[in-house]
mmCIF file of C-alpha atoms in Angstrom:
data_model
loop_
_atom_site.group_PDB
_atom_site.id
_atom_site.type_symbol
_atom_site.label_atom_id
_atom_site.label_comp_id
_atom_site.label_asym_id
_atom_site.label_seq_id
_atom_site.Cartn_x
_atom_site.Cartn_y
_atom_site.Cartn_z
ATOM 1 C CA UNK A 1 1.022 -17.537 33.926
ATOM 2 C CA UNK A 2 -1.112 -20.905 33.645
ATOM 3 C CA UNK A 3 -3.674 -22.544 35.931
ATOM 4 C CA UNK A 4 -5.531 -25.386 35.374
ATOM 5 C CA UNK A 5 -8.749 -26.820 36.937
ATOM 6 C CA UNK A 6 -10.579 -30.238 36.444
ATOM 7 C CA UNK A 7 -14.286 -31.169 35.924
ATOM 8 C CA UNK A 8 -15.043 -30.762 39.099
ATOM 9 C CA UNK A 9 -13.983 -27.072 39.475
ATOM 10 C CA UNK A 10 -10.890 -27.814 41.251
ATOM 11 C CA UNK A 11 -8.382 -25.193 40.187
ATOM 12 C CA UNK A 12 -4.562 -25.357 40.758
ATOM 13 C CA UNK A 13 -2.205 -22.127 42.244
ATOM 14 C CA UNK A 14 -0.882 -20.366 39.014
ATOM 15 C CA UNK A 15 2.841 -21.699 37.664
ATOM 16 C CA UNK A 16 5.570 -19.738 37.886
ATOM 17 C CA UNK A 17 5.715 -16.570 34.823
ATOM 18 C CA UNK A 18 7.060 -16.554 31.768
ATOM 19 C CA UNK A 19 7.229 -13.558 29.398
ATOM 20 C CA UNK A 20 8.722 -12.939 26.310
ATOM 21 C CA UNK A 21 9.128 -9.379 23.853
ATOM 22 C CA UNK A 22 7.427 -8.066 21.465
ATOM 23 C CA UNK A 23 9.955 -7.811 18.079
ATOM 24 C CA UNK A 24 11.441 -4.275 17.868
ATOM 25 C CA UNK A 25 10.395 -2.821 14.616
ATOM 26 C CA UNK A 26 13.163 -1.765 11.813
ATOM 27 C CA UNK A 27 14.147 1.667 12.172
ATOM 28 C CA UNK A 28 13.905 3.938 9.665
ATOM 29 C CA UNK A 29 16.576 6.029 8.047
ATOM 30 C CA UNK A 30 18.351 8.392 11.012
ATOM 31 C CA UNK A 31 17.859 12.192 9.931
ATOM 32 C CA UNK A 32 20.894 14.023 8.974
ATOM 33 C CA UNK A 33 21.336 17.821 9.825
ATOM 34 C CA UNK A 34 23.836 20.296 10.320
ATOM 35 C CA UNK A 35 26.551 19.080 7.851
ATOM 36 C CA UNK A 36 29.517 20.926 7.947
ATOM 37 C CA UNK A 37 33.366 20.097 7.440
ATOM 38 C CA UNK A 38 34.291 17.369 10.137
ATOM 39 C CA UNK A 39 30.912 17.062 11.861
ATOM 40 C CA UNK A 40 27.191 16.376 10.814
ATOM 41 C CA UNK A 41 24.448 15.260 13.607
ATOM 42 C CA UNK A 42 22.026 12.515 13.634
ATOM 43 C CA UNK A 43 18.792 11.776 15.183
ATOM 44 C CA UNK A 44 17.784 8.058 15.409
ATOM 45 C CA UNK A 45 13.550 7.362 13.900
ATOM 46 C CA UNK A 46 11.833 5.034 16.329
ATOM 47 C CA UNK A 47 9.822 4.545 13.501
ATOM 48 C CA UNK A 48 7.141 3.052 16.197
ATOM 49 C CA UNK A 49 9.234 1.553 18.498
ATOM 50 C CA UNK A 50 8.874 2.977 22.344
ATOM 51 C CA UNK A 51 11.742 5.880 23.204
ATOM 52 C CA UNK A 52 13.654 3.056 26.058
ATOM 53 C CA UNK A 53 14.234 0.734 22.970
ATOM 54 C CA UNK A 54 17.740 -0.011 22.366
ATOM 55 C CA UNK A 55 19.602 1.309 18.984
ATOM 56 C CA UNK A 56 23.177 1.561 17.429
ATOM 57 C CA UNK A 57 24.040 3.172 14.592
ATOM 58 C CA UNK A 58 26.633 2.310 12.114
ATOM 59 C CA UNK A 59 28.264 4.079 9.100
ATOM 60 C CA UNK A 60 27.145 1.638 6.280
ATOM 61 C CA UNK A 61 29.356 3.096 3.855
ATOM 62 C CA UNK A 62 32.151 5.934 3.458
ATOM 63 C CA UNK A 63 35.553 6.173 1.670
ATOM 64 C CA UNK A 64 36.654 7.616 5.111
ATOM 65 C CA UNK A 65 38.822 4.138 6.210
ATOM 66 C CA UNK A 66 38.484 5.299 9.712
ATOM 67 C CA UNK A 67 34.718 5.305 9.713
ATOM 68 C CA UNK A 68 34.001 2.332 7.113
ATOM 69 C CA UNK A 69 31.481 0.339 8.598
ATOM 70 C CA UNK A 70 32.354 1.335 12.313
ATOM 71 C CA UNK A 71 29.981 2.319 15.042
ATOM 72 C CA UNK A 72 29.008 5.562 16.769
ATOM 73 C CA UNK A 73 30.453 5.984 19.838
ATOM 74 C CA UNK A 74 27.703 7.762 22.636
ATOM 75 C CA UNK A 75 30.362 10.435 21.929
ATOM 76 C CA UNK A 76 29.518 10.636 18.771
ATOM 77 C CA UNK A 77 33.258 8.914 17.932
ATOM 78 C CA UNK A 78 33.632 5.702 15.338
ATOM 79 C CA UNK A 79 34.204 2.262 17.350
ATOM 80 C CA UNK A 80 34.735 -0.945 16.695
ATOM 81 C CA UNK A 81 32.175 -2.769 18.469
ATOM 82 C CA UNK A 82 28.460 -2.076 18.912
ATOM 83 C CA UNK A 83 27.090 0.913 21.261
ATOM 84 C CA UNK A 84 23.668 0.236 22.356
ATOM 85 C CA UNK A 85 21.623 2.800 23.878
ATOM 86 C CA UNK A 86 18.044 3.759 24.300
ATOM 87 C CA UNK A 87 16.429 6.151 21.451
ATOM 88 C CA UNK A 88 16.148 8.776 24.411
ATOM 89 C CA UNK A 89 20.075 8.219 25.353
ATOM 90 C CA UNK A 90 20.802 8.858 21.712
ATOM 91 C CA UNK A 91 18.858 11.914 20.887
ATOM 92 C CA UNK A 92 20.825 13.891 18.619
ATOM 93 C CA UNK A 93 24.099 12.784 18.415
ATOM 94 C CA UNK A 94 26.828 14.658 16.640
ATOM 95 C CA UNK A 95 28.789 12.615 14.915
ATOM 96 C CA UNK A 96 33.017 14.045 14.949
ATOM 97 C CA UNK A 97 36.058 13.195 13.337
ATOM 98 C CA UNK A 98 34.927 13.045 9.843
ATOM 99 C CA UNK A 99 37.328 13.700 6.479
ATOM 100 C CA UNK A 100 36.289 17.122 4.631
ATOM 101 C CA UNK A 101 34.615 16.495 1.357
ATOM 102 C CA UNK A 102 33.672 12.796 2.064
ATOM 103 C CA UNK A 103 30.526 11.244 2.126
ATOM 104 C CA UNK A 104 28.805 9.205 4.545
ATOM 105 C CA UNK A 105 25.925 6.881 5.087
ATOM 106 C CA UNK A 106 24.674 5.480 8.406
ATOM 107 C CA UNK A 107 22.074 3.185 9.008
ATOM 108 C CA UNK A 108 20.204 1.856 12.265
ATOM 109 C CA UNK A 109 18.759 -0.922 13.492
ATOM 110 C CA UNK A 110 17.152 -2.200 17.150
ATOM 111 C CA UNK A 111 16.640 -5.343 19.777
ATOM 112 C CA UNK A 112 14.009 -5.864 22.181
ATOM 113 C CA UNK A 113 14.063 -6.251 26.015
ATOM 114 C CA UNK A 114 15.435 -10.062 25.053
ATOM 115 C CA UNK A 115 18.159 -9.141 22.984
ATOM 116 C CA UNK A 116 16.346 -10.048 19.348
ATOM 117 C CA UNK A 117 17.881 -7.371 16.923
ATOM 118 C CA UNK A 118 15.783 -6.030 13.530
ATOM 119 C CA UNK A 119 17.954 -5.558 10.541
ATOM 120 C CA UNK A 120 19.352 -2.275 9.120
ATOM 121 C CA UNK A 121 16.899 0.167 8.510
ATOM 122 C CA UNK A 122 17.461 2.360 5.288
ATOM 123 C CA UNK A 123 20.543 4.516 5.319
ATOM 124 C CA UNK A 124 20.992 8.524 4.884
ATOM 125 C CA UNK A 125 23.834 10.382 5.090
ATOM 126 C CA UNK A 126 25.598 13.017 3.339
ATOM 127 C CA UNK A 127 28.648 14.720 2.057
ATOM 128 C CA UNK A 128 30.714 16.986 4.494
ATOM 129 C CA UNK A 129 32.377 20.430 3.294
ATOM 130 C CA UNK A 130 35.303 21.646 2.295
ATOM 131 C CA UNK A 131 37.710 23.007 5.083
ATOM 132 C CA UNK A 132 38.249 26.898 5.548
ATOM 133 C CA UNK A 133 41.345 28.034 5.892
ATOM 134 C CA UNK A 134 40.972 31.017 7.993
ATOM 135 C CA UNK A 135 43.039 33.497 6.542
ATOM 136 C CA UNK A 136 43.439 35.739 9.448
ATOM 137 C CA UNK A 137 43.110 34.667 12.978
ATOM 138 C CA UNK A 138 40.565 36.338 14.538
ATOM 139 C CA UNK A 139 38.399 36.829 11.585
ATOM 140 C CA UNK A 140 35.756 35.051 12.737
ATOM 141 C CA UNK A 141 33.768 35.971 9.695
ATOM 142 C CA UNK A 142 36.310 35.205 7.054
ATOM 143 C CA UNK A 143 36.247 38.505 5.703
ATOM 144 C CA UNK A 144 39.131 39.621 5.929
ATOM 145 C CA UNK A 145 39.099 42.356 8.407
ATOM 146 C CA UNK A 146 39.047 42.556 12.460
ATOM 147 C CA UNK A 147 36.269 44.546 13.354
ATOM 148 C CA UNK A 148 32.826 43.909 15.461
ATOM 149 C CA UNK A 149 31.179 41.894 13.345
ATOM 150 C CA UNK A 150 33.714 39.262 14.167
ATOM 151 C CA UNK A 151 32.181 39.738 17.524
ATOM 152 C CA UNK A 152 28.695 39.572 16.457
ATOM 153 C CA UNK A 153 29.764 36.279 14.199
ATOM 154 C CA UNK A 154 31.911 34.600 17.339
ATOM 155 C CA UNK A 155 28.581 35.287 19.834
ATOM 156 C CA UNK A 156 26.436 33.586 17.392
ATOM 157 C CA UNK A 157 28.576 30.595 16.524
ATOM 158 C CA UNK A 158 28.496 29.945 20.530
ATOM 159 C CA UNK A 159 25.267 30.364 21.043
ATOM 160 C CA UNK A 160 24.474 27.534 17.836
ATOM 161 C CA UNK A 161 23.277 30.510 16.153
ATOM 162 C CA UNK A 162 22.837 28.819 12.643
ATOM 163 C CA UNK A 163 24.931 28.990 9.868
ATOM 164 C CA UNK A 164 28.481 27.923 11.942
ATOM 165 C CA UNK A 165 29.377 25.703 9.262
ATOM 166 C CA UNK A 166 32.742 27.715 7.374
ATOM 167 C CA UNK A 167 32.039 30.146 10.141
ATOM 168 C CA UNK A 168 32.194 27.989 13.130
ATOM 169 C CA UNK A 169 35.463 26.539 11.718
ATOM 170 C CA UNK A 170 37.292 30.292 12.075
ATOM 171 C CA UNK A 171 35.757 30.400 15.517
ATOM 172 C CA UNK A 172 36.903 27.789 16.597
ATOM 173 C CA UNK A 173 40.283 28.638 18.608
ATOM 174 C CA UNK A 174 40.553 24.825 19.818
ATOM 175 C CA UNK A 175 40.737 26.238 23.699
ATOM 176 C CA UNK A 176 38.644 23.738 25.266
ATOM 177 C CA UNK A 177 36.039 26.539 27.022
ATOM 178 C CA UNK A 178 33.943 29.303 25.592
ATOM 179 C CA UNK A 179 36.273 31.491 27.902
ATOM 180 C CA UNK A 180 39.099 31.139 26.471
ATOM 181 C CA UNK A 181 38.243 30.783 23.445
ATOM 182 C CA UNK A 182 36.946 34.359 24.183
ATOM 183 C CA UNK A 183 40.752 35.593 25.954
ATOM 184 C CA UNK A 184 41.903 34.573 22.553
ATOM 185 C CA UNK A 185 39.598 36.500 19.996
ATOM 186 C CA UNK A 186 39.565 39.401 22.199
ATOM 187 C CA UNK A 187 43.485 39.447 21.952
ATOM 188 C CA UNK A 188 43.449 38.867 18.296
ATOM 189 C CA UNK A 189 40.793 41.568 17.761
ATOM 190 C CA UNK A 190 42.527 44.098 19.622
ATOM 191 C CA UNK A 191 45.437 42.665 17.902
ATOM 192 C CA UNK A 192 47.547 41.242 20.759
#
């Protein structure tokens, strides 16, 4: 706001506001963790910038055709457009739907309060796993036999014990719920 005054001390009422952002700095490279055959999370760097700036994050480069230079979804899912959200909304996001054995790189950049965008900060990425085949259902493990340490391995991998990864994948009895999920390795255990 501006007021003015003259030589004799006069002053004016103060004009109508005007304000204006600061520039958003770049981000830096998002941290990648938990890699694993379809899935690998990623945690946006405010490298400075305050937690309610705005962010989106885009795969910068993959041979995946489905994720080539899309967006992440607040689902973690590729889109085609731009998904803005605060670096508090994004957190950690997992990011799903990726190719076994494939790399990927994803980059991030910012805006301000008026809608000024920084460019790409520096990518990061990595290369997903191979796929387990799972050679008996229930074998949470992979080893081969049904016994209780499939139930030791199945409580861990649903309580994001680490090291799911290969294990997570034979846990996974694509259910929908942790119960039954359960229903089903309890029938396979007891082989039902």
């Amino acid at each position: 706001q501006v007021k003015a005054r003259n030589w004799g001390g006069g002053e004016t009422a103060y004009c109508s506001h005007a304000s204006r952002a600061t520039r958003a700095i770049n981000p830096g490279a998002p941290g990648v963790s938990n890699i694993a055959s379809e899935t690998m999370d990623l945690t946006i760097s405010l490298n400075g910038n305050p937690p309610d700036t705005d962010f989106v994050i885009q795969c910068a480069v993959s041979a995946d055709p489905s994720w080539e230079e899309a967006y992440v979804d607040a689902a973690g899912l590729p889109s085609g457009s731009e998904v803005w959200q605060t670096g508090e909304q994004w957190g950690t996001v997992t990011v799903q739907g990726l190719m076994p054995e494939t790399s990927y790189s994803f980059a991030v950049k910012a805006r301000n309060r008026d809608g000024v965008e920084t460019d790409f900060g520096p990518i990061a990425g990595g290369q997903t796993g191979a796929s387990v085949e799972c050679a008996l259902q229930g074998d949470v493990n992979n080893d081969g036999v049904l016994d209780g340490l499939d139930v030791v391995a199945y409580v861990r991998v649903k309580m994001g014990a680490p090291g799911g990864g290969d294990v997570e994948v034979c846990a996974d009895y694509g259910t929908g719920s942790v119960e039954s999920d359960t229903a089903a390795f309890v029938a396979d255990l007891l082989g039902g």
